[in-house]
Structure formats: structure tokens, C-alpha cells
CSV table of C-alpha atoms and ligand atoms in Angstrom, one decimal:
chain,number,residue,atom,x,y,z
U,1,UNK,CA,31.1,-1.9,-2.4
U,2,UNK,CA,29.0,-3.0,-5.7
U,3,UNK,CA,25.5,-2.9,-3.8
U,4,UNK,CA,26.4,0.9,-3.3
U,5,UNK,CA,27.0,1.5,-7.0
U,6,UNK,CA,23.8,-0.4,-7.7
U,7,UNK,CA,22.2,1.5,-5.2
U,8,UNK,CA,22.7,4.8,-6.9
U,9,UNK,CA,21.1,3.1,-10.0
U,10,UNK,CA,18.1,2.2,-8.2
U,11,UNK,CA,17.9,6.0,-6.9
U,12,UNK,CA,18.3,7.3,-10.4
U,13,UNK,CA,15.7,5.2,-12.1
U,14,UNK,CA,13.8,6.2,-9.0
U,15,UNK,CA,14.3,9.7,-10.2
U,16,UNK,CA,13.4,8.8,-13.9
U,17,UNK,CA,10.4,7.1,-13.2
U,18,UNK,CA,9.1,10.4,-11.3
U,19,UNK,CA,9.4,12.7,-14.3
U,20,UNK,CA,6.1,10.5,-15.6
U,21,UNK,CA,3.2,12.2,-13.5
U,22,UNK,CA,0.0,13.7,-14.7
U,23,UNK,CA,1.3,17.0,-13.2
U,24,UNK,CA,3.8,19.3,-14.2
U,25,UNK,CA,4.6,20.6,-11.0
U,26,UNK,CA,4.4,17.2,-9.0
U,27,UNK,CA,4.1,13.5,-9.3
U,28,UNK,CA,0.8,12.3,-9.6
U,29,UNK,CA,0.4,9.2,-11.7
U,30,UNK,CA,-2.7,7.3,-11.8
U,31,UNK,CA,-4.4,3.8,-12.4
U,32,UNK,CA,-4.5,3.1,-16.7
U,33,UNK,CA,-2.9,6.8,-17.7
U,34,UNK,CA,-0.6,7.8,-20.2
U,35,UNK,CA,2.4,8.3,-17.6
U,36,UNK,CA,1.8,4.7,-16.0
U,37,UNK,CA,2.0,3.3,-20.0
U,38,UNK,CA,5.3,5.3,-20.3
U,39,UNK,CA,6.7,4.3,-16.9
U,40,UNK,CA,5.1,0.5,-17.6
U,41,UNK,CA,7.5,0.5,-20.6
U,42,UNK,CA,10.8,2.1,-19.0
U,43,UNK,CA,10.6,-0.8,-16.5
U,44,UNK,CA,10.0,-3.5,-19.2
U,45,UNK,CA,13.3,-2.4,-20.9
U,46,UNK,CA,15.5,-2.5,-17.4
U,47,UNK,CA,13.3,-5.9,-17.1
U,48,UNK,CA,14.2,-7.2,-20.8
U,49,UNK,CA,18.0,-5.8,-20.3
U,50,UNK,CA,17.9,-8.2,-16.9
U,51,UNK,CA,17.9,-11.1,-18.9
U,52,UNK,CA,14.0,-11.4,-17.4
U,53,UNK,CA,10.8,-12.3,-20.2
U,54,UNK,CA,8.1,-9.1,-20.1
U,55,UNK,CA,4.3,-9.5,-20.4
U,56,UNK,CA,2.0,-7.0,-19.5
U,57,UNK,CA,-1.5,-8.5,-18.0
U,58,UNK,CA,-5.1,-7.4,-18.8
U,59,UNK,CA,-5.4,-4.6,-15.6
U,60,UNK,CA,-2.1,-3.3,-16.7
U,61,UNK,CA,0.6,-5.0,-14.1
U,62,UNK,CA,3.9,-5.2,-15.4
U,63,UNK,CA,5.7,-8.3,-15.2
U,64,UNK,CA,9.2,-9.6,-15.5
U,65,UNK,CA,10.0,-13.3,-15.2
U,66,UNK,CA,13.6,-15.0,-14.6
U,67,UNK,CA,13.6,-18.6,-15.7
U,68,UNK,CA,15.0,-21.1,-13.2
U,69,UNK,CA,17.5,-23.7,-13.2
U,70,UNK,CA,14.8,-26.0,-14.2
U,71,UNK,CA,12.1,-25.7,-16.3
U,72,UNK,CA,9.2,-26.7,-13.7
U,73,UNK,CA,10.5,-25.3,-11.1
U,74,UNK,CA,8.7,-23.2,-8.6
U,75,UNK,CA,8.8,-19.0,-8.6
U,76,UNK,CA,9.3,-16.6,-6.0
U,77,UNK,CA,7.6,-13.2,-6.6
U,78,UNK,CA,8.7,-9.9,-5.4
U,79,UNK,CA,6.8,-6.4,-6.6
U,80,UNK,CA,5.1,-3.6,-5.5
U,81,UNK,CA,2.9,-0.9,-6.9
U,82,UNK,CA,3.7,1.7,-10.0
U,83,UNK,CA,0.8,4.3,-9.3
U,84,UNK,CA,1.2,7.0,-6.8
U,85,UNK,CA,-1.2,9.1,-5.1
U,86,UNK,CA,-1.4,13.1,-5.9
U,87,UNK,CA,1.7,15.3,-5.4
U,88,UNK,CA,3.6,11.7,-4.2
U,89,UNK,CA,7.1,11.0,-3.3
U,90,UNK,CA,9.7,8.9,-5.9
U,91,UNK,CA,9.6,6.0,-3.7
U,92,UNK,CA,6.3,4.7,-2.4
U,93,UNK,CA,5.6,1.5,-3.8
U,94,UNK,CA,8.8,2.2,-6.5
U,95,UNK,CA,11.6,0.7,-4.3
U,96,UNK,CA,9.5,-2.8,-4.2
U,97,UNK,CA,10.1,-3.5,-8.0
U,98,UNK,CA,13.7,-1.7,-8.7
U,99,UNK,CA,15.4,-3.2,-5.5
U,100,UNK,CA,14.3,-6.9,-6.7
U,101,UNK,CA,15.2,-6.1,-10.4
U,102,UNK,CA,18.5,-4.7,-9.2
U,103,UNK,CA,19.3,-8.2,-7.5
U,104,UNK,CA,17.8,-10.1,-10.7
U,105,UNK,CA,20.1,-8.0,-12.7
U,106,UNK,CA,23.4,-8.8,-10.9
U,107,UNK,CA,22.4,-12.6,-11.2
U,108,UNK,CA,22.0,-12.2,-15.1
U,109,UNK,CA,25.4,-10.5,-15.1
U,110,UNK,CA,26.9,-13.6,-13.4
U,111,UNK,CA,25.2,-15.8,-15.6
U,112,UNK,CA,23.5,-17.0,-12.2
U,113,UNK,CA,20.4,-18.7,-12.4
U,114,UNK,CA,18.6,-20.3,-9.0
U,115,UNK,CA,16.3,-23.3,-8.4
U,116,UNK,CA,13.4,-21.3,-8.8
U,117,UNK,CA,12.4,-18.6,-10.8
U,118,UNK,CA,11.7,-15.6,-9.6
U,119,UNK,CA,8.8,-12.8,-11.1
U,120,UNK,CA,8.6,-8.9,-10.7
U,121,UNK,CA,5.3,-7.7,-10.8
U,122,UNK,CA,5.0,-4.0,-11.2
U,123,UNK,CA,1.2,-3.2,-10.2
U,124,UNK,CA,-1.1,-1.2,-12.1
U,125,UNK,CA,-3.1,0.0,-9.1
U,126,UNK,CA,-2.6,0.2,-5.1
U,127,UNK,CA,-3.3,3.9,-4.0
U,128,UNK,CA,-6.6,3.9,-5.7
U,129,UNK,CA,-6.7,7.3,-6.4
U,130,UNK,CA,-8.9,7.4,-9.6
U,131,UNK,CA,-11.5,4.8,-9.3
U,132,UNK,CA,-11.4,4.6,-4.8
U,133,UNK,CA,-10.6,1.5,-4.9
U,134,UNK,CA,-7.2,0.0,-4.3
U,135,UNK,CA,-5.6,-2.8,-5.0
U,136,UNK,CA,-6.6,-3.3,-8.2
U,137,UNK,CA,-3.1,-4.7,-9.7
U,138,UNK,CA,-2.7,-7.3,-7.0
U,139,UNK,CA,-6.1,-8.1,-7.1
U,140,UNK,CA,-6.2,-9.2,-10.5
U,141,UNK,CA,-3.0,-11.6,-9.6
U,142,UNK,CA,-4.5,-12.9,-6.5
U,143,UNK,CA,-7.6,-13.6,-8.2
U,144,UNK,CA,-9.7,-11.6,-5.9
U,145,UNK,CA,-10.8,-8.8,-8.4
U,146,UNK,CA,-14.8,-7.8,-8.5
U,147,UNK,CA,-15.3,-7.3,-11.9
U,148,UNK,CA,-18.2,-5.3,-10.6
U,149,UNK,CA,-15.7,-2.4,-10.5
U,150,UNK,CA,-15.3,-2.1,-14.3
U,151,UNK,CA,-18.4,0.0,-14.5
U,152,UNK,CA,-17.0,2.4,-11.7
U,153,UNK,CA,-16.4,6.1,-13.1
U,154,UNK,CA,-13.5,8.5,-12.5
U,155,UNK,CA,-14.1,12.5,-12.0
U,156,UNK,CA,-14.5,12.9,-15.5
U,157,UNK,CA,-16.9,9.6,-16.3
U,158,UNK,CA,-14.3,6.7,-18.2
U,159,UNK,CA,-15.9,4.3,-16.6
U,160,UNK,CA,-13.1,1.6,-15.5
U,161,UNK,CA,-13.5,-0.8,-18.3
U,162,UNK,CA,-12.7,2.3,-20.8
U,163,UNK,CA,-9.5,2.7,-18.9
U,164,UNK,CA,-8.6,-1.0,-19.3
U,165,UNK,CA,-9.6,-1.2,-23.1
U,166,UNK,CA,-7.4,2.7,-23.7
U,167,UNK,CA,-4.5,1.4,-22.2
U,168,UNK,CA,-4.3,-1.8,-23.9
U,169,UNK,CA,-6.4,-4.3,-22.1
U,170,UNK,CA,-9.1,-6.3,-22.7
U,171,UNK,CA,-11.7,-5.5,-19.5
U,172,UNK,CA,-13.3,-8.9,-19.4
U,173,UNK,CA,-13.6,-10.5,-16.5
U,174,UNK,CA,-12.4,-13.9,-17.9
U,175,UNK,CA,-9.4,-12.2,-19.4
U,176,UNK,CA,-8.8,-10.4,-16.2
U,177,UNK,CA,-8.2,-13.3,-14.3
U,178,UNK,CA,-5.7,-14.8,-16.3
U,179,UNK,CA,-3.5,-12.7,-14.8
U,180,UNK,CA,-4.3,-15.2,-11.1
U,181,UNK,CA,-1.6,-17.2,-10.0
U,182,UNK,CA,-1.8,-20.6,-8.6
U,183,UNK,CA,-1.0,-21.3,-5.2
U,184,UNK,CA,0.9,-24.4,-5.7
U,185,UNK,CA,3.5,-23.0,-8.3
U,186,UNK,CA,4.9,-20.4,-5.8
U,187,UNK,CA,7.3,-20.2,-2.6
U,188,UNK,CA,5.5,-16.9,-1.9
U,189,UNK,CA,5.4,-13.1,-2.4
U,190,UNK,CA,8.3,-10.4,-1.0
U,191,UNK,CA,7.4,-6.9,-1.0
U,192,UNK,CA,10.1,-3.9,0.1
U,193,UNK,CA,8.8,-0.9,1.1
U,194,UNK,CA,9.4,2.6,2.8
U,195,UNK,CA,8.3,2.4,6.1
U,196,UNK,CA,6.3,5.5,6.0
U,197,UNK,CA,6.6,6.1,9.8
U,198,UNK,CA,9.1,7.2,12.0
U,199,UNK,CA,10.1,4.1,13.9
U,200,UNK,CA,13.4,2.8,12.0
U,201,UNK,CA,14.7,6.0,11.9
U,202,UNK,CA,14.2,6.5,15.8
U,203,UNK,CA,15.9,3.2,16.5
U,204,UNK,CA,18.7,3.9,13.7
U,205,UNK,CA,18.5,1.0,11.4
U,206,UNK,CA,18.1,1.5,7.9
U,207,UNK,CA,15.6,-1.9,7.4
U,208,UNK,CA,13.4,-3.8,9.5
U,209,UNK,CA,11.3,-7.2,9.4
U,210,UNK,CA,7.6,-6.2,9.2
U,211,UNK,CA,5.5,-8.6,11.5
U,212,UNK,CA,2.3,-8.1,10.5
U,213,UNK,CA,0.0,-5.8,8.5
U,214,UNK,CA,-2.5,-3.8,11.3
U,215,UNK,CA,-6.2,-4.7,10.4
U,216,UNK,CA,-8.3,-1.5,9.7
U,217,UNK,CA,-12.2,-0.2,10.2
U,218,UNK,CA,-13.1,3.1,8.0
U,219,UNK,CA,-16.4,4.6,8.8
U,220,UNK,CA,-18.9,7.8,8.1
U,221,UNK,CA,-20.3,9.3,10.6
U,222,UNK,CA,-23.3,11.4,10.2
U,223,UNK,CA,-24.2,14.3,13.1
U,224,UNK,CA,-27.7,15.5,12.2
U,225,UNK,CA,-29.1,18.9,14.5
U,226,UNK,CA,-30.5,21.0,13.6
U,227,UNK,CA,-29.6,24.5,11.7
U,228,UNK,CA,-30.3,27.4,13.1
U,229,UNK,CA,-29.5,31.7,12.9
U,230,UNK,CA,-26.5,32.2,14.7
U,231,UNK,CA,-28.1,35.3,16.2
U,232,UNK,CA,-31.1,34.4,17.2
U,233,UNK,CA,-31.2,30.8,19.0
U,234,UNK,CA,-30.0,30.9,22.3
U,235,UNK,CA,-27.3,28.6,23.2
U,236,UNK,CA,-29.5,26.6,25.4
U,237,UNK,CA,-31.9,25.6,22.4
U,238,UNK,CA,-28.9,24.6,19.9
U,239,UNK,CA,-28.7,21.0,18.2
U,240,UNK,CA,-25.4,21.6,16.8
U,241,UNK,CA,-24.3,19.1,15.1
U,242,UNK,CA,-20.8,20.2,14.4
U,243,UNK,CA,-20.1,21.0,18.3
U,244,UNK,CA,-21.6,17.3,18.7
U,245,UNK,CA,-19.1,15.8,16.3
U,246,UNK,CA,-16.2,18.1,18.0
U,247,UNK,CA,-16.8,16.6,21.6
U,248,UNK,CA,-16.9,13.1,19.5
U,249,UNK,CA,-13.1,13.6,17.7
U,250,UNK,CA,-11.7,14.3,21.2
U,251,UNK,CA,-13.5,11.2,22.9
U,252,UNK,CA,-11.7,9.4,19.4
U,253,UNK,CA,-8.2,10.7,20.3
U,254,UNK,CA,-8.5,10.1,24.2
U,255,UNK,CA,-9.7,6.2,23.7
U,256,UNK,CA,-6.7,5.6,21.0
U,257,UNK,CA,-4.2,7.3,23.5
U,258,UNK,CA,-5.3,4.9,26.3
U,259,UNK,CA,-5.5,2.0,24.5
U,260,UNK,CA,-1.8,0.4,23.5
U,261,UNK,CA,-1.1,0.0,19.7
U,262,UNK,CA,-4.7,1.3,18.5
U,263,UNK,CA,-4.2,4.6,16.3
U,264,UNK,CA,-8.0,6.6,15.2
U,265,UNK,CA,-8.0,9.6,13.2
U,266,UNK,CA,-11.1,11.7,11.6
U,267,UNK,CA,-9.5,12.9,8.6
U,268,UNK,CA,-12.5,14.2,6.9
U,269,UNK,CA,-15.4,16.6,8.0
U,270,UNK,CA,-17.9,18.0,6.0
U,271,UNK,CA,-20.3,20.4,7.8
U,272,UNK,CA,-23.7,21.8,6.3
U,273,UNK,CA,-24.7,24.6,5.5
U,274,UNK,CA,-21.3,25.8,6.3
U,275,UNK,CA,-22.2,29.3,6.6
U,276,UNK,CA,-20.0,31.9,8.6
U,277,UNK,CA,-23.4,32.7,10.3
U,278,UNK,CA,-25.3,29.9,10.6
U,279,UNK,CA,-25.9,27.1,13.0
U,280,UNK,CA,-24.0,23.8,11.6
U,281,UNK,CA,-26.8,21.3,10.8
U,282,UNK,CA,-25.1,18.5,9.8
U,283,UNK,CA,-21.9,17.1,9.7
U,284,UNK,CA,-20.0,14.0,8.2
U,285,UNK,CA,-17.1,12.6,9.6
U,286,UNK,CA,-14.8,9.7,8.7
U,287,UNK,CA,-13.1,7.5,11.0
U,288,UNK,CA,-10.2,5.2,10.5
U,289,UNK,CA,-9.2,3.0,13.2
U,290,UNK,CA,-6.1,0.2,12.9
U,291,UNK,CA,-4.3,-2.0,15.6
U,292,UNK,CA,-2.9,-5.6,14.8
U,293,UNK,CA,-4.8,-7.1,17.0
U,294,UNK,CA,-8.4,-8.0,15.6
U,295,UNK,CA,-10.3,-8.6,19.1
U,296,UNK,CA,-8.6,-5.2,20.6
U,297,UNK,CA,-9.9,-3.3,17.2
U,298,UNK,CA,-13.4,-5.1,17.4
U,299,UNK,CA,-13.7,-4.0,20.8
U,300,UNK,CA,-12.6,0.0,20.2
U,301,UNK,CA,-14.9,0.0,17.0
U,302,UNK,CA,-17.7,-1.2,19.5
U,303,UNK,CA,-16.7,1.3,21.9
U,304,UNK,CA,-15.8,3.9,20.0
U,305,UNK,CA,-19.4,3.4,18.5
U,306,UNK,CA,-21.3,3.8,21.6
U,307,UNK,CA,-19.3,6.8,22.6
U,308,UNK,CA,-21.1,8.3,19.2
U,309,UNK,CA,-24.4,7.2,20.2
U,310,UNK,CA,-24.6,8.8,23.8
U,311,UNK,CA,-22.2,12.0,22.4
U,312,UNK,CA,-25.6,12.6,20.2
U,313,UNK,CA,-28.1,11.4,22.8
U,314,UNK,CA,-26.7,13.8,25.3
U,315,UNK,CA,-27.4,17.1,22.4
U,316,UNK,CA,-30.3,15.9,21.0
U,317,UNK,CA,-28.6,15.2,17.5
U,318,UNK,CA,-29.4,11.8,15.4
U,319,UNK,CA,-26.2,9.9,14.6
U,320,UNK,CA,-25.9,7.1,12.0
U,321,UNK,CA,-22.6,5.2,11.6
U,322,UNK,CA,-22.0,3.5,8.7
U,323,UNK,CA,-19.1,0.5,8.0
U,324,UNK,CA,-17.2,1.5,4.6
U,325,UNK,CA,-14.2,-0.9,4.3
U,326,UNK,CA,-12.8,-3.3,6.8
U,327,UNK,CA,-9.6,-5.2,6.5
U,328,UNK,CA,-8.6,-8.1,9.2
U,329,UNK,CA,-4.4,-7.7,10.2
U,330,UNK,CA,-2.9,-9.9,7.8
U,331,UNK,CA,0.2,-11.8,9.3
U,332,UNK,CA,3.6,-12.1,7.4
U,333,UNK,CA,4.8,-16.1,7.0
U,334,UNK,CA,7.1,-16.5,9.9
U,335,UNK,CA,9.9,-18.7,7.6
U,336,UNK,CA,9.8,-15.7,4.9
U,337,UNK,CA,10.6,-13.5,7.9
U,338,UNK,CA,13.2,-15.6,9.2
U,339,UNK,CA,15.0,-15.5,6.3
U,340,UNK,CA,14.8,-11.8,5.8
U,341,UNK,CA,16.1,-11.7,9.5
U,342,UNK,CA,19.2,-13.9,9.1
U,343,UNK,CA,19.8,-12.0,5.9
U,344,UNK,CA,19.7,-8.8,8.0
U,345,UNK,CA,21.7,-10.2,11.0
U,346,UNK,CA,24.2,-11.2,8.4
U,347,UNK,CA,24.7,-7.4,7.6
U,348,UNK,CA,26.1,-7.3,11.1
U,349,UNK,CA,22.8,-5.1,11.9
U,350,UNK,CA,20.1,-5.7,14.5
U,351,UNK,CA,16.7,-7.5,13.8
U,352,UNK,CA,14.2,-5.0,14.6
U,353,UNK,CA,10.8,-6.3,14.0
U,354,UNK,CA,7.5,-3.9,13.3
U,355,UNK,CA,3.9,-4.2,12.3
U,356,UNK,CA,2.9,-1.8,9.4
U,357,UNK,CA,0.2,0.5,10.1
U,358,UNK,CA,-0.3,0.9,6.3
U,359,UNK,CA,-2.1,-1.3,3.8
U,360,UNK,CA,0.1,-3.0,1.3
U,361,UNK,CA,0.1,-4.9,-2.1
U,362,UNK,CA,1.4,-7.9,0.1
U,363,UNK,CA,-2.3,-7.6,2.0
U,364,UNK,CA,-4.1,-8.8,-1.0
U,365,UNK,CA,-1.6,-11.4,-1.4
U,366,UNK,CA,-1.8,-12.7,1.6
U,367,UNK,CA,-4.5,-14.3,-0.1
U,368,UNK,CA,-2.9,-16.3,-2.9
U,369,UNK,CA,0.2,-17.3,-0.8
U,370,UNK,CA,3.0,-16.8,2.2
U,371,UNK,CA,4.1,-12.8,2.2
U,372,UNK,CA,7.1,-11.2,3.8
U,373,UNK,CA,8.2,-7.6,3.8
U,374,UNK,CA,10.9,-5.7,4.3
U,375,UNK,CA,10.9,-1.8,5.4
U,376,UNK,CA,13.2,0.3,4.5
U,377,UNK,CA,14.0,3.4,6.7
U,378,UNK,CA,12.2,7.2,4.8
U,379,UNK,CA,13.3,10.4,6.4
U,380,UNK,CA,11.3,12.0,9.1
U,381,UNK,CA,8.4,9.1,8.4
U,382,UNK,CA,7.0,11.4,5.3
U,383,UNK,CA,5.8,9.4,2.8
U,384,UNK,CA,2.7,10.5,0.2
U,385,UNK,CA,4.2,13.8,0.2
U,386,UNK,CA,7.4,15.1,-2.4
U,387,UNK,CA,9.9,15.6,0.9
U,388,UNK,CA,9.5,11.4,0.9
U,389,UNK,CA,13.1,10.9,0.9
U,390,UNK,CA,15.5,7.8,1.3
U,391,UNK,CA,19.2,7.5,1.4
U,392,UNK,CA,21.1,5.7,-1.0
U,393,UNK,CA,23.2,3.5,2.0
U,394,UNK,CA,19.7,2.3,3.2
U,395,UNK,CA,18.8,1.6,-0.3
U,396,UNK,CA,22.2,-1.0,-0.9
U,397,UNK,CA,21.6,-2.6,2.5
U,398,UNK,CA,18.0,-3.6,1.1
U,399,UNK,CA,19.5,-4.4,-1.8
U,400,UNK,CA,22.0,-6.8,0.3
U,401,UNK,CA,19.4,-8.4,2.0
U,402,UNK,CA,17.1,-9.0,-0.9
U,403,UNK,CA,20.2,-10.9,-2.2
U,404,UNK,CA,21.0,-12.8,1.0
U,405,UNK,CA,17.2,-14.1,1.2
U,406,UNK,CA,17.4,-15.3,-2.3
U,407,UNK,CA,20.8,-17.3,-1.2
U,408,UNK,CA,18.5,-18.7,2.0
U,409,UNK,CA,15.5,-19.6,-0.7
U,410,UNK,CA,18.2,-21.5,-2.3
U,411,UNK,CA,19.7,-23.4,0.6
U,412,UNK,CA,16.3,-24.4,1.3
U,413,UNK,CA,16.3,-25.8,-2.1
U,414,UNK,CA,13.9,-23.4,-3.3
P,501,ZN,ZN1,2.9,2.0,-1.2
């Protein structure tokens, strides 16, 4: 079939665009480095090559349009982010702008052009690595960027702004948000993905319809006791603050295992002095809690909350808990989604619906306008790792379906 042909294209530019990482030995390619400029201007020549105009904005997103039938016609934008996070996979974030351009290319080779016109936008920033905070590149096009964040410094002190201006920006804040789209000239935003869990492949589809995007809570915990000789201080006198934290995690994992849908982890401990023979004083933990429903997640934050409180009021340790980020579920437009279903259903495959437990681009678009998404199956759920792996059959069917929801768009008259 000619999806699969165009498939294995998409696989080898996805293998092209990996050999431009900041590491030798694996792919790591952040926000505004040389490797994003180089892999920014491979994509611009498949773009150009599409038939598609190029621009690159202020933050650094690359973009690709495809005129319409019509001049003042409205535009349909598909995309996904170009960064990757350290020692990454080929296909995080990747997929989301080659499986569009693939279906934009076939139309230019048919001399095919729709009622609307239809944009690429290759982000510049969504894992965040360098400046922890994420979202930039979609930020900038929704209009929702905090130009507070150009004075944020990476490990080795370019502040943001000095990123933006070395990589060919201008980092005003103005000039940044030209790069905001207005609600009224688009039909909404489509974003493939990899899954980046093991669901699709356990039901044995290689795409599903993703619902909604789970809200999410991220907080520090600090467990201060009180540090002691390990010889000397009987067990009955201890304020340990890591043993504190330790009954906490477990209270974490046994509310989340009760409770349908919510997932918790502690990902992160730090523990002071952290001496092989010493008393742990003080410990930091941080806590990530998700579910799609916002009332059920409100109430487990509360809970999970007070749990911390009486954990350290039982062993005489202070606890504070602190709120870092806090995102509500976003939901995907349900006509988008119908769309992508009937284009799925007209593969001959089941519609298998799922809410994504990971943030996406389409989050921060959700802002601007209506968002769909489609997931595409990854082997064994591994994503952010180089074993991320997805087959090239999966890849065509996505492919299909991108192409079957443009032909819906267009019966709807765009
Ligand atoms: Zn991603």
C-alpha cells in the first residue's frame, strides 16, 4: 500500500532527525541549541519540498503552511514538539509533525488542495529540560507565554533571552507574541503522539482516540527531624525524618491503589546529611499526583495532604508541603474526536478511547482552540528512554487516519 511506503519515510527521517543531539552517545536535544537549529532546518526543507511556505517564529517553532483552496479560508493545525529530554527516544513529540507533513506531502503530489489550509508547527520547547519550564513553543502560539521567563538561567547561566537572541530570535515580549494565533481563523489543533503507556499495546490496536488529558498536582515535601549519631541515640529518642517520609511514600502508593484512575509517585528524595552513619535530618520529596477527574484529584491532594501532616505529627518531625505546578484535565473537542474515530473505524479497526496520563503540546492549546489527539501504539509503553520504539505498520495506519480526518474536515466544509 502507498501509506506503507510513506511510512518507512516517516521512520527514516525519524532516524535522521535523531543523529542531531547534544550527545554523542544518545539523543538529547534541547530548547534554542545548535542540534534543534539543524533539525529546525532539515524539517523546513521536507516542509518547502511539500509544496508548504516556512517561517520560523521568535521562540524558535518551526512552521509550515499549506494554502487553501481559498485565500481567506480557515486553517487546521497539526504539530508537536522537536526537543527531547536527555538520552530520549526518535519518536516523542517527532511523529506529531512528520505524520501530518507526510499527508501534506501526498496532497501536494496530487496537486490537491482543501478548503482550508492546514499549518505544521514544529515546537521549539515541550520537555523543558533546559530552562524547567515546558511548553514554551506552544506557549508562544497560544499566546499564553510569561515573558517573565526570559530572565530564567540554564546550568551554565544563558539566561533564556540569550538563547532566543543566539538562535535567531528576537526575545521581546512583543515580538514573541506574534507568533499567537487567533481563535477565529482556525478549525482547531491535532496532535499525534506515542502513547507512552502500555494500554494500546495490551488491547492490540495500533492507534486510539485520546479523551482527555489527566489534570496533575506536583508538590515538595519537606520532613524536618532531627539529625542525630547513629550510635548513640536510642531508637526511642529518633526524629527521623527519612523513616517519616518512608512510612509517607507507602501511605502515597496505598491511597493511589484504592482509588480508581488516580496514579501518585515520589520520584525524587533528597535526604540530609546523607551520611552512612548519621541520623537523616531532613528530607525532600516530590509528589506528582494525576487522575482526569478534577474533584477526585482535589480530594486525594487533600487527603493525601493530611496523611503528611499526621505521618509527622505521629514522629515529632515538622512537615511543610508546598504547591509547585498544577494543571486542570483538559478535555479533547468531542467533533475532532469523532472524526478521528470514524477515520479509525474506517480502517476496519476498533475505536478504543483513552485519557493521556502525560502532558502534551495540545494542553496549552486547549487554550487557543478545539484539540484532538491521536495515540499511536510504542513498544512495551517506554517512551523517554532510547528502547522507545514504534513499528512502521502502526506508523501508516496513523498516517491513514490523519488522511481520512482531513477528508471528514472537508465534508464538513472545513
Ligand atoms: Zn512528547
Amino acid at each position: 500500500m502507498m501509506s506503507d511506503v510513506v511510512a518507512r519515510t516517516v521512520m527514516e527521517r525519524c532516524d535522521i532527525l535523531a543523529r542531531y543531539s547534544e550527545d554523542t552517545d544518545c539523543l538529547t536535544r534541547r530548547f534554542a541549541t545548535v542540534p534543534m537549529r539543524q533539525v529546525n532546518d532539515v524539517v523546513a526543507a521536507w516542509m518547502l519540498a511539500a509544496g508548504m511556505t516556512v517561517h520560523r517564529d521568535h521562540i524558535g517553532n518551526i512552521i509550515g503552511r499549506y494554502e487553501a483552496q481559498e485565500a481567506d479560508a480557515r486553517t487546521m493545525l497539526f504539530g508537536s514538539h522537536l526537543d527531547t529530554v536527555c538520552a530520549a527516544g526518535k519518536y516523542d513529540g517527532i511523529l506529531g509533525v512528520l505524520v501530518p507533513l507526510a499527508c501534506v506531502e501526498r496532497l501536494h503530489e496530487q496537486g490537491r488542495r482543501l478548503p482550508f489550509a492546514i499549518e505544521i508547527l514544529g515546537f521549539a520547547d515541550e520537555e523543558g529540560v533546559r530552562y524547567h519550564t515546558a511548553y514554551l513553543g506552544s506557549q508562544a502560539v497560544a499566546g499564553t507565554f510569561d515573558s517573565a521567563a526570559l530572565q530564567f538561567t540554564d546550568d551554565d547561566g544563558i539566561s533564556m533571552a540569550e538563547a532566543i537572541r543566539l538562535f535567531g530570535g528576537q526575545p521581546d515580549p512583543v515580538l514573541l507574541q506574534t507568533a499567537r494565533w487567533q481563535r477565529d481563523g482556525l478549525l482547531g489543533y491535532c496532535e499525534v503522539h506515542i502513547e507512552q503507556g502500555p494500554v494500546l499495546e495490551a488491547q492490540d490496536l495500533p492507534v486510539g482516540v485520546v479523551s482527555s488529558i489527566s489534570g496533575q498536582h506536583r508538590y515538595m515535601l519537606h520532613f524536618s527531624g532531627q539529625a542525630g549519631h547513629a550510635g548513640t541515640v536510642p531508637m526511642n529518642m529518633r526524629h527521623d525524618a527519612l523513616c517519616a517520609a518512608s512510612e509517607y511514600i507507602l501511605s502515597v502508593e496505598s491511597l493511589a491503589r484504592k482509588t480508581a484512575g488516580l496514579v501518585a509517585t515520589v520520584g525524587k528524595l533528597q535526604v540530609l546529611p546523607g551520611a552512612s552513619n548519621v541520623i537523616p535530618g531532613h528530607v525532600s520529596a516530590s509528589l506528582d499526583v494525576r487522575h482526569q477527574d478534577d474533584m477526585v484529584l482535589a480530594r486525594a491532594c487533600a487527603d493525601l495532604r493530611e496523611q503528611a501532616l499526621k505521618v509527622g505529627l505521629e514522629r515529632g518531625i515538622a512537615v511543610d508541603w508546598q504547591l509547585v505546578q498544577q494543571d486542570k484535565t483538559i478535555f479533547c473537542a468531542p467533533h475532532l474526536s469523532s472524526f478521528v474515530a470514524r477515520a479509525i473505524e474506517a480502517e476496519g479497526l476498533p475505536v478504543y478511547t483513552l485519557a493521556s496520563g502525560a502532558g502534551h503540546d495540545a494542553v496549552v492549546l486547549s487554550d487557543l482552540t478545539d484539540v484532538a489527539m491521536l495515540f499511536v501504539r510504542c513498544k512495551g509503553g517506554i517512551s523517554h528512554h532510547a528502547d522507545e520504539s514504534v513499528r512502521t505498520e502502526d506508523v501508516a495506519v496513523s498516517i491513514r487516519v490523519v488522511e481520512r480526518f482531513l477528508d471528514h474536515l472537508c465534508s464538513m466544509g472545513g
